[in-house]
Amino acid sequence: MKPVDTRAIPTTAPDAVLFRSPQIDDGVRLWEIARDSKVLDLNSSYAYLLWCRDFSATSIVAEVDGRVVGFISGYSRPSEAQTLFVWQVAVDEEQRGKAIAARMLDTLMDRTAPLGLTCLETTISPDNTASIALFTALARGRGVPISKQTLFAPNDFPDGHEAEDLFLVGA
Ligand SMILES: CC(C)(COP(=O)(O)OP(=O)(O)OC[C@H]1O[C@@H](n2cnc3c(N)ncnc32)[C@H](O)[C@@H]1OP(=O)(O)O)[C@@H](O)C(=O)NCCC(=O)NCCS
């Protein structure tokens, strides 16, 4: 049998994605990804660093070839101990369409379930079809219901911000 040249065999698949909790030094990438999405509200760089420090257990990043290419920032609602609130989800444009966002959400729900977080909430602007499709697919994949309510109307905001509808997954 011809010997196999092991140097030619990659140790990780080219599209391998590592899902892990964010650390403080991921904050810069979170800020950059949010900025480059041109869709998300861009928070201060300080907010992303602080998020990575204080809400790491309820957030997640996706890493490809050692670079963070996507994130979800989330927190446990103080008044609803079983609810994971997903604040922002974003994936670098060149990495979209590979189920990275879907897998981040699924992994995050799996990781936070032992903390007692069994429901998920998020808000979505009515014209964000990608985000609506993402959370609808999440509910379908997990076999749980998804419902929508009005949360914030445009006139709740001071700056012409769009409405934000509240989506509940698993409630
Ligand atoms: C929304 C976003 C996170 C999706 O990331 P992604 O990794 O490409 O998404 P996935 O490949 O995991 O797709 C998950 C589901 O959403 C659907 N979807 C993703 N992008 C879509 C789009 N632009 N239009 C319609 N459906 C879309 C997929 O078809 C899939 O559904 P399916 O399983 O029924 O086929 C990404 O487009 C993004 O970063 N957008 C800018 C920021 C944003 O809008 N964030 C959401 C608001 S917080």
Short mmCIF file of C-alpha atoms and ligand atoms in Angstrom, two decimals:
data_model
loop_
_atom_site.label_atom_id
_atom_site.label_comp_id
_atom_site.label_asym_id
_atom_site.label_seq_id
_atom_site.Cartn_x
_atom_site.Cartn_y
_atom_site.Cartn_z
CA MET A 1 0.00 0.00 0.00
CA LYS A 2 1.24 3.47 -0.88
CA PRO A 3 2.29 5.38 2.26
CA VAL A 4 0.08 8.33 3.09
CA ASP A 5 1.79 11.71 3.23
CA THR A 6 0.30 12.99 6.48
CA ARG A 7 1.64 16.50 5.83
CA ALA A 8 -1.02 16.80 3.12
CA ILE A 9 -3.89 16.00 5.48
CA PRO A 10 -5.33 19.09 7.16
CA THR A 11 -5.88 18.64 10.88
CA THR A 12 -9.08 20.70 10.78
CA ALA A 13 -11.63 20.92 8.00
CA PRO A 14 -11.33 24.23 6.12
CA ASP A 15 -14.78 25.34 7.25
CA ALA A 16 -14.34 24.18 10.84
CA VAL A 17 -15.94 26.61 13.24
CA LEU A 18 -15.09 26.84 16.91
CA PHE A 19 -17.88 28.05 19.18
CA ARG A 20 -16.80 29.45 22.54
CA SER A 21 -17.59 32.04 25.18
CA PRO A 22 -16.15 35.50 24.51
CA GLN A 23 -13.19 36.86 26.47
CA ILE A 24 -12.31 40.51 27.02
CA ASP A 25 -9.87 40.56 24.12
CA ASP A 26 -12.67 39.51 21.74
CA GLY A 27 -14.42 42.82 22.42
CA VAL A 28 -12.64 44.60 19.58
CA ARG A 29 -13.83 42.00 17.04
CA LEU A 30 -17.40 42.21 18.33
CA TRP A 31 -17.32 45.96 17.85
CA GLU A 32 -15.82 45.60 14.34
CA ILE A 33 -18.34 42.96 13.25
CA ALA A 34 -21.25 45.06 14.54
CA ARG A 35 -19.82 48.14 12.80
CA ASP A 36 -19.29 46.30 9.50
CA SER A 37 -22.80 44.79 9.53
CA LYS A 38 -24.18 48.26 8.74
CA VAL A 39 -27.46 46.98 10.16
CA LEU A 40 -26.90 46.69 13.89
CA ASP A 41 -26.94 49.61 16.28
CA LEU A 42 -23.25 50.17 16.96
CA ASN A 43 -22.59 50.45 20.66
CA SER A 44 -19.43 51.95 22.11
CA SER A 45 -16.25 49.85 21.95
CA TYR A 46 -16.29 50.03 25.75
CA ALA A 47 -19.72 48.34 25.83
CA TYR A 48 -18.44 45.35 23.84
CA LEU A 49 -15.40 44.90 26.09
CA LEU A 50 -17.57 45.12 29.17
CA TRP A 51 -20.04 42.67 27.62
CA CYS A 52 -17.27 40.14 27.08
CA ARG A 53 -16.24 40.50 30.70
CA ASP A 54 -19.63 40.42 32.40
CA PHE A 55 -21.96 38.47 30.09
CA SER A 56 -19.60 35.87 28.69
CA ALA A 57 -21.65 32.93 29.97
CA THR A 58 -24.72 34.09 28.05
CA SER A 59 -22.88 35.14 24.89
CA ILE A 60 -20.95 33.24 22.23
CA VAL A 61 -18.46 33.78 19.44
CA ALA A 62 -17.70 31.76 16.32
CA GLU A 63 -14.07 31.45 15.30
CA VAL A 64 -12.73 30.34 11.90
CA ASP A 65 -8.98 29.93 11.44
CA GLY A 66 -8.32 31.72 14.72
CA ARG A 67 -10.42 34.78 13.83
CA VAL A 68 -13.75 35.67 15.39
CA VAL A 69 -16.26 35.90 12.53
CA GLY A 70 -19.53 36.06 14.41
CA PHE A 71 -21.03 36.72 17.81
CA ILE A 72 -24.18 36.71 19.85
CA SER A 73 -24.47 38.99 22.85
CA GLY A 74 -27.04 37.86 25.36
CA TYR A 75 -28.03 38.19 28.98
CA SER A 76 -30.27 36.51 31.50
CA ARG A 77 -33.25 38.79 32.13
CA PRO A 78 -33.05 39.95 35.75
CA SER A 79 -36.83 39.70 36.26
CA GLU A 80 -37.30 36.48 34.23
CA ALA A 81 -34.71 34.02 35.46
CA GLN A 82 -35.56 31.42 32.79
CA THR A 83 -35.20 33.83 29.86
CA LEU A 84 -32.12 34.37 27.73
CA PHE A 85 -32.40 37.72 25.99
CA VAL A 86 -30.44 37.81 22.73
CA TRP A 87 -29.34 41.36 22.06
CA GLN A 88 -27.19 41.28 18.93
CA VAL A 89 -26.36 38.56 16.39
CA ALA A 90 -23.94 39.16 13.56
CA VAL A 91 -21.73 37.19 11.19
CA ASP A 92 -19.07 38.67 8.91
CA GLU A 93 -20.47 39.08 5.41
CA GLU A 94 -18.05 36.63 3.77
CA GLN A 95 -18.99 33.92 6.29
CA ARG A 96 -22.76 34.19 5.90
CA GLY A 97 -24.96 31.40 4.57
CA LYS A 98 -22.96 28.66 6.31
CA ALA A 99 -25.35 28.22 9.24
CA ILE A 100 -22.88 29.95 11.57
CA ALA A 101 -25.57 32.14 13.15
CA ALA A 102 -27.93 29.17 13.45
CA ARG A 103 -25.22 27.04 15.08
CA MET A 104 -24.21 29.86 17.45
CA LEU A 105 -27.82 30.20 18.61
CA ASP A 106 -28.31 26.47 19.03
CA THR A 107 -25.03 26.08 20.89
CA LEU A 108 -25.78 29.05 23.12
CA MET A 109 -29.20 27.63 24.02
CA ASP A 110 -27.63 24.24 24.78
CA ARG A 111 -24.97 25.88 26.97
CA THR A 112 -27.37 28.11 28.89
CA ALA A 113 -30.04 25.45 29.49
CA PRO A 114 -28.10 24.08 32.51
CA LEU A 115 -28.21 27.62 33.94
CA GLY A 116 -32.01 27.37 33.87
CA LEU A 117 -32.46 29.45 30.73
CA THR A 118 -35.14 27.60 28.81
CA CYS A 119 -36.79 30.45 26.86
CA LEU A 120 -35.29 32.94 24.47
CA GLU A 121 -36.35 36.48 23.67
CA THR A 122 -35.07 38.83 21.04
CA THR A 123 -36.27 41.92 19.28
CA ILE A 124 -36.25 42.34 15.51
CA SER A 125 -37.04 45.28 13.28
CA PRO A 126 -39.96 44.39 11.00
CA ASP A 127 -37.86 44.71 7.82
CA ASN A 128 -35.03 42.40 8.99
CA THR A 129 -36.06 39.29 7.06
CA ALA A 130 -32.72 37.54 7.64
CA SER A 131 -33.12 37.81 11.39
CA ILE A 132 -36.76 36.71 11.31
CA ALA A 133 -35.74 33.68 9.18
CA LEU A 134 -32.91 32.88 11.60
CA PHE A 135 -35.08 32.76 14.72
CA THR A 136 -37.93 30.98 12.90
CA ALA A 137 -35.43 28.30 11.80
CA LEU A 138 -34.14 28.05 15.39
CA ALA A 139 -37.65 27.40 16.73
CA ARG A 140 -38.39 24.91 13.97
CA GLY A 141 -35.12 23.05 14.54
CA ARG A 142 -35.71 22.78 18.28
CA GLY A 143 -39.40 21.92 17.86
CA VAL A 144 -40.55 24.81 20.05
CA PRO A 145 -43.09 27.59 19.39
CA ILE A 146 -42.21 31.10 18.30
CA SER A 147 -44.49 34.10 18.80
CA LYS A 148 -44.33 37.83 18.21
CA GLN A 149 -45.52 40.87 20.17
CA THR A 150 -45.06 44.58 19.78
CA LEU A 151 -42.39 45.88 22.17
CA PHE A 152 -40.99 49.25 21.07
CA ALA A 153 -42.69 51.51 18.53
CA PRO A 154 -40.78 54.16 16.53
CA ASN A 155 -42.13 56.93 18.77
CA ASP A 156 -40.61 55.22 21.84
CA PHE A 157 -37.19 56.20 20.45
CA PRO A 158 -35.69 59.71 20.33
CA ASP A 159 -33.80 59.26 17.06
CA GLY A 160 -36.01 57.84 14.33
CA HIS A 161 -35.12 54.24 15.28
CA GLU A 162 -37.29 51.57 13.67
CA ALA A 163 -39.84 49.56 15.66
CA GLU A 164 -38.52 46.52 17.54
CA ASP A 165 -40.87 43.53 17.71
CA LEU A 166 -40.39 41.05 20.54
CA PHE A 167 -40.00 37.41 19.47
CA LEU A 168 -40.37 34.67 22.08
CA VAL A 169 -38.90 31.26 21.31
CA GLY A 170 -39.88 28.30 23.44
CA ALA A 171 -42.33 30.22 25.62
C1 LIG B 1 -28.68 37.60 10.22
C2 LIG B 1 -27.30 36.96 10.15
C3 LIG B 1 -26.72 36.91 11.55
C4 LIG B 1 -27.45 35.52 9.59
O1 LIG B 1 -26.17 34.88 9.64
P1 LIG B 1 -25.87 33.56 8.81
O2 LIG B 1 -24.75 32.84 9.48
O3 LIG B 1 -25.69 33.88 7.38
O4 LIG B 1 -27.24 32.74 8.97
P2 LIG B 1 -27.44 31.19 8.81
O5 LIG B 1 -26.64 30.70 7.63
O6 LIG B 1 -27.19 30.52 10.10
O7 LIG B 1 -28.98 31.08 8.44
C5 LIG B 1 -29.97 30.70 9.42
C6 LIG B 1 -31.35 30.79 8.79
O8 LIG B 1 -31.63 32.15 8.42
C7 LIG B 1 -31.89 32.22 7.01
N1 LIG B 1 -31.26 33.44 6.49
C8 LIG B 1 -30.02 33.89 6.74
N2 LIG B 1 -29.78 35.02 6.05
C9 LIG B 1 -30.91 35.29 5.35
C10 LIG B 1 -31.30 36.32 4.46
N3 LIG B 1 -30.47 37.33 4.16
N4 LIG B 1 -32.57 36.31 3.98
C11 LIG B 1 -33.42 35.30 4.29
N5 LIG B 1 -33.10 34.29 5.12
C12 LIG B 1 -31.86 34.29 5.65
C13 LIG B 1 -31.24 30.98 6.42
O9 LIG B 1 -31.85 30.61 5.20
C14 LIG B 1 -31.49 29.97 7.51
O10 LIG B 1 -32.84 29.53 7.49
P3 LIG B 1 -33.24 28.05 7.02
O11 LIG B 1 -32.60 27.12 8.00
O12 LIG B 1 -34.72 28.09 7.09
O13 LIG B 1 -32.67 27.92 5.62
C15 LIG B 1 -26.35 37.74 9.19
O14 LIG B 1 -27.01 37.91 7.94
C16 LIG B 1 -25.95 39.11 9.73
O15 LIG B 1 -24.96 39.24 10.43
N6 LIG B 1 -26.72 40.17 9.37
C17 LIG B 1 -26.42 41.54 9.82
C18 LIG B 1 -26.76 41.74 11.29
C19 LIG B 1 -28.20 41.39 11.62
O16 LIG B 1 -29.14 41.71 10.90
N7 LIG B 1 -28.36 40.69 12.77
C20 LIG B 1 -29.67 40.23 13.23
C21 LIG B 1 -30.33 41.26 14.10
S1 LIG B 1 -29.72 41.26 15.77
#
